[in-house]
Short mmCIF file of C-alpha atoms in Angstrom, two decimals:
data_model
loop_
_atom_site.label_atom_id
_atom_site.label_comp_id
_atom_site.label_asym_id
_atom_site.label_seq_id
_atom_site.Cartn_x
_atom_site.Cartn_y
_atom_site.Cartn_z
CA UNK F 6 4.21 -5.29 4.17
CA UNK F 7 3.01 -7.37 1.25
CA UNK F 8 5.08 -9.69 -0.85
CA UNK F 9 3.73 -10.68 -4.26
CA UNK F 10 1.83 -13.89 -4.70
CA UNK F 11 4.39 -16.19 -6.30
CA UNK F 12 3.31 -18.50 -9.09
CA UNK F 13 3.43 -22.24 -8.66
CA UNK F 14 3.93 -24.63 -11.54
CA UNK F 15 0.24 -24.64 -12.53
CA UNK F 16 -0.75 -21.18 -11.31
CA UNK F 17 -4.43 -21.66 -12.18
CA UNK F 18 -6.93 -23.91 -10.45
CA UNK F 19 -4.70 -24.79 -7.52
CA UNK F 20 -6.23 -25.96 -4.24
CA UNK F 21 -5.54 -23.65 -1.30
CA UNK F 22 -6.18 -24.99 2.20
CA UNK F 23 -7.45 -22.68 4.94
CA UNK F 24 -8.66 -23.13 8.51
CA UNK F 25 -12.34 -22.46 9.05
CA UNK F 26 -15.70 -22.70 7.36
CA UNK F 27 -16.69 -20.87 4.16
CA UNK F 28 -17.01 -17.17 4.97
CA UNK F 29 -14.14 -17.16 7.50
CA UNK F 30 -11.48 -14.44 7.41
CA UNK F 31 -9.02 -16.96 5.96
CA UNK F 32 -11.53 -17.84 3.25
CA UNK F 33 -11.95 -14.12 2.43
CA UNK F 34 -8.16 -13.81 2.20
CA UNK F 35 -7.94 -16.81 -0.15
CA UNK F 36 -10.55 -15.31 -2.47
CA UNK F 37 -8.89 -11.88 -2.39
CA UNK F 38 -5.37 -13.16 -3.03
CA UNK F 39 -6.03 -16.01 -5.45
CA UNK F 40 -9.60 -15.77 -6.80
CA UNK F 41 -8.83 -18.27 -9.56
CA UNK F 42 -8.04 -21.08 -7.09
CA UNK F 43 -10.27 -23.47 -5.16
CA UNK F 44 -10.30 -22.54 -1.46
CA UNK F 45 -10.58 -25.74 0.62
CA UNK F 46 -11.79 -25.51 4.25
CA UNK F 47 -10.31 -27.49 7.15
CA UNK F 48 -11.36 -27.47 10.78
CA UNK F 49 -7.87 -26.98 12.22
CA UNK F 50 -4.62 -25.27 11.21
CA UNK F 51 -2.83 -28.63 11.49
CA UNK F 52 -5.29 -30.25 9.07
CA UNK F 53 -4.87 -27.39 6.57
CA UNK F 54 -1.07 -27.69 6.69
CA UNK F 55 -1.31 -31.48 6.58
CA UNK F 56 -3.29 -31.26 3.33
CA UNK F 57 -0.32 -29.49 1.73
CA UNK F 58 2.11 -32.04 3.11
CA UNK F 59 0.08 -34.95 1.66
CA UNK F 60 -0.49 -33.21 -1.68
CA UNK F 61 -4.26 -32.97 -1.23
CA UNK F 62 -3.82 -29.18 -1.54
CA UNK F 63 -1.14 -27.21 -3.38
CA UNK F 64 -0.85 -24.40 -0.83
CA UNK F 65 -2.21 -23.22 2.51
CA UNK F 66 -3.10 -19.68 3.57
CA UNK F 67 -2.57 -19.35 7.32
CA UNK F 68 -2.90 -16.38 9.71
CA UNK F 69 0.19 -16.04 11.90
CA UNK F 70 0.02 -12.59 13.51
CA UNK F 71 -2.60 -10.03 14.51
CA UNK F 72 -1.98 -6.35 15.20
CA UNK F 73 -4.14 -6.46 18.35
CA UNK F 74 -3.20 -9.75 20.01
CA UNK F 75 0.19 -10.66 18.52
CA UNK F 76 0.97 -14.21 17.40
CA UNK F 77 -1.98 -16.28 16.20
CA UNK F 78 -1.47 -19.55 18.02
CA UNK F 79 -1.23 -22.42 17.44
CA UNK F 80 -0.97 -21.37 13.78
CA UNK F 81 2.29 -19.41 14.10
CA UNK F 82 4.07 -22.31 15.78
CA UNK F 83 2.71 -24.87 13.32
CA UNK F 84 3.85 -22.73 10.37
CA UNK F 85 7.32 -22.27 11.86
CA UNK F 86 7.68 -26.02 12.46
CA UNK F 87 6.27 -27.06 9.05
CA UNK F 88 9.31 -25.84 7.12
CA UNK F 89 7.25 -24.82 4.08
CA UNK F 90 8.24 -22.18 1.54
CA UNK F 91 6.51 -18.81 1.97
CA UNK F 92 5.08 -17.72 -1.39
CA UNK F 93 3.38 -14.55 -0.13
CA UNK F 94 3.08 -12.55 3.08
CA UNK F 95 0.20 -10.09 3.38
CA UNK F 96 -1.55 -8.02 6.07
CA UNK F 97 -5.34 -7.77 5.74
CA UNK F 98 -7.84 -5.63 7.67
CA UNK F 99 -10.07 -7.60 10.03
CA UNK F 100 -13.55 -6.24 10.78
CA UNK F 101 -15.81 -8.20 13.12
CA UNK F 102 -19.60 -8.14 12.87
CA UNK F 103 -22.21 -9.38 15.32
CA UNK F 104 -24.83 -11.40 13.44
CA UNK F 105 -27.97 -13.35 14.23
CA UNK F 106 -31.01 -14.79 12.49
CA UNK F 107 -33.46 -12.45 10.80
CA UNK F 108 -35.72 -10.73 13.29
CA UNK F 109 -33.30 -10.93 16.21
CA UNK F 110 -32.49 -7.69 18.06
CA UNK F 111 -29.59 -6.81 20.36
CA UNK F 112 -31.96 -7.14 23.32
CA UNK F 113 -32.62 -10.79 22.36
CA UNK F 114 -28.97 -11.88 22.40
CA UNK F 115 -27.91 -14.12 25.30
CA UNK F 116 -24.82 -15.81 23.79
CA UNK F 117 -22.08 -14.64 21.43
CA UNK F 118 -20.15 -17.41 19.67
CA UNK F 119 -16.80 -17.17 17.87
CA UNK F 120 -13.22 -18.36 17.57
CA UNK F 121 -11.10 -17.48 20.66
CA UNK F 122 -8.75 -15.27 18.63
CA UNK F 123 -11.66 -13.23 17.27
CA UNK F 124 -13.08 -12.94 20.79
CA UNK F 125 -9.69 -11.65 22.03
CA UNK F 126 -9.69 -8.96 19.33
CA UNK F 127 -13.08 -7.72 20.61
CA UNK F 128 -12.64 -8.28 24.35
CA UNK F 129 -13.27 -4.68 25.48
CA UNK F 130 -16.24 -4.12 23.17
CA UNK F 131 -17.85 -7.43 24.13
CA UNK F 132 -17.50 -6.63 27.85
CA UNK F 133 -20.21 -3.98 27.34
CA UNK F 134 -22.70 -6.47 25.89
CA UNK F 135 -24.67 -8.49 28.40
CA UNK F 136 -24.19 -11.92 26.82
CA UNK F 137 -22.36 -15.15 27.60
CA UNK F 138 -19.26 -15.75 25.44
CA UNK F 139 -19.14 -19.19 23.78
CA UNK F 140 -15.92 -20.43 22.15
CA UNK F 141 -16.33 -22.02 18.70
CA UNK F 142 -13.79 -23.63 16.34
CA UNK F 143 -14.15 -20.83 13.81
CA UNK F 144 -15.81 -17.47 13.20
CA UNK F 145 -17.74 -18.59 10.13
CA UNK F 146 -18.44 -21.95 11.76
CA UNK F 147 -20.09 -20.06 14.62
CA UNK F 148 -22.19 -18.13 12.09
CA UNK F 149 -23.22 -21.40 10.44
CA UNK F 150 -24.19 -22.88 13.82
CA UNK F 151 -26.24 -19.80 14.74
CA UNK F 152 -28.06 -19.94 11.39
CA UNK F 153 -28.79 -23.66 11.71
CA UNK F 154 -30.06 -23.29 15.31
CA UNK F 155 -32.61 -20.63 14.33
CA UNK F 156 -32.51 -19.28 17.90
CA UNK F 157 -32.91 -15.48 18.29
CA UNK F 158 -30.90 -15.53 21.52
CA UNK F 159 -27.71 -16.69 19.77
CA UNK F 160 -25.32 -14.44 17.86
CA UNK F 161 -22.00 -14.99 16.11
CA UNK F 162 -18.96 -12.73 15.93
CA UNK F 163 -17.71 -13.21 12.38
CA UNK F 164 -16.78 -11.50 9.11
CA UNK F 165 -19.48 -9.81 7.05
CA UNK F 166 -19.06 -12.51 4.39
CA UNK F 167 -20.26 -15.13 6.88
CA UNK F 168 -23.59 -13.31 7.24
CA UNK F 169 -24.00 -13.47 3.48
CA UNK F 170 -23.01 -17.14 3.27
CA UNK F 171 -25.34 -18.27 6.08
CA UNK F 172 -28.24 -15.82 5.61
CA UNK F 173 -27.79 -13.92 8.88
CA UNK F 174 -28.57 -10.30 9.69
CA UNK F 175 -25.84 -8.03 11.00
CA UNK F 176 -26.73 -6.44 14.34
CA UNK F 177 -23.51 -4.43 14.74
CA UNK F 178 -20.45 -3.69 12.63
CA UNK F 179 -16.84 -3.14 13.73
CA UNK F 180 -16.73 -4.78 17.14
CA UNK F 181 -12.92 -5.07 17.08
CA UNK F 182 -11.27 -3.06 19.87
CA UNK F 183 -8.73 -1.51 17.50
CA UNK F 184 -9.81 0.47 14.43
CA UNK F 185 -6.59 -0.73 12.78
CA UNK F 186 -7.12 -4.43 13.48
CA UNK F 187 -5.13 -6.40 10.89
CA UNK F 188 -3.98 -9.98 10.47
CA UNK F 189 -0.87 -11.21 8.68
CA UNK F 190 -1.44 -14.21 6.43
CA UNK F 191 1.24 -16.35 4.80
CA UNK F 192 0.74 -18.42 1.67
CA UNK F 193 2.74 -21.63 1.99
CA UNK F 194 3.76 -24.53 -0.22
CA UNK F 195 6.14 -27.47 0.10
CA UNK F 196 9.71 -26.58 -0.76
CA UNK F 197 10.81 -27.77 -4.18
CA UNK F 198 13.64 -30.26 -4.36
#
């Protein structure tokens, strides 16, 4: 189900908070839903919601549910407790890629880094790859860290956009366990009045 993206008073050039680094699934969703706005990254869901509360950002786009794992926590609880107005509610397909620095091969990979929710969505597939799982704060943040390290033994599980943003090569596409892996995002703003 998708509800339309509701206008805010100044519908152009708003600041939309999201959790993660540039290239994260939430960043992709911001660009897809409101390409005219400035997407502003925050390390945590609480910080993204807090930016709306303080007025630093006009809205926040937060994932609250995934078709594979259920509620996206702690985001779902934080959204419920925030008491914000929901401007839009949209399901988006989530496709995970395994990426590493140029020249790396699957045989080189010793660690796979990503956000715990992304790792949960790929649990079965990852169990067939002989690599240590490393939890990171964000999918795109993991991709950034892998790129900066320049180590062929490290890979990130992240969206395709993260490979483009951080100059990584994709080793494998579609690592999600479910072919119909989708995440529900809500666009939130402070209630008027």
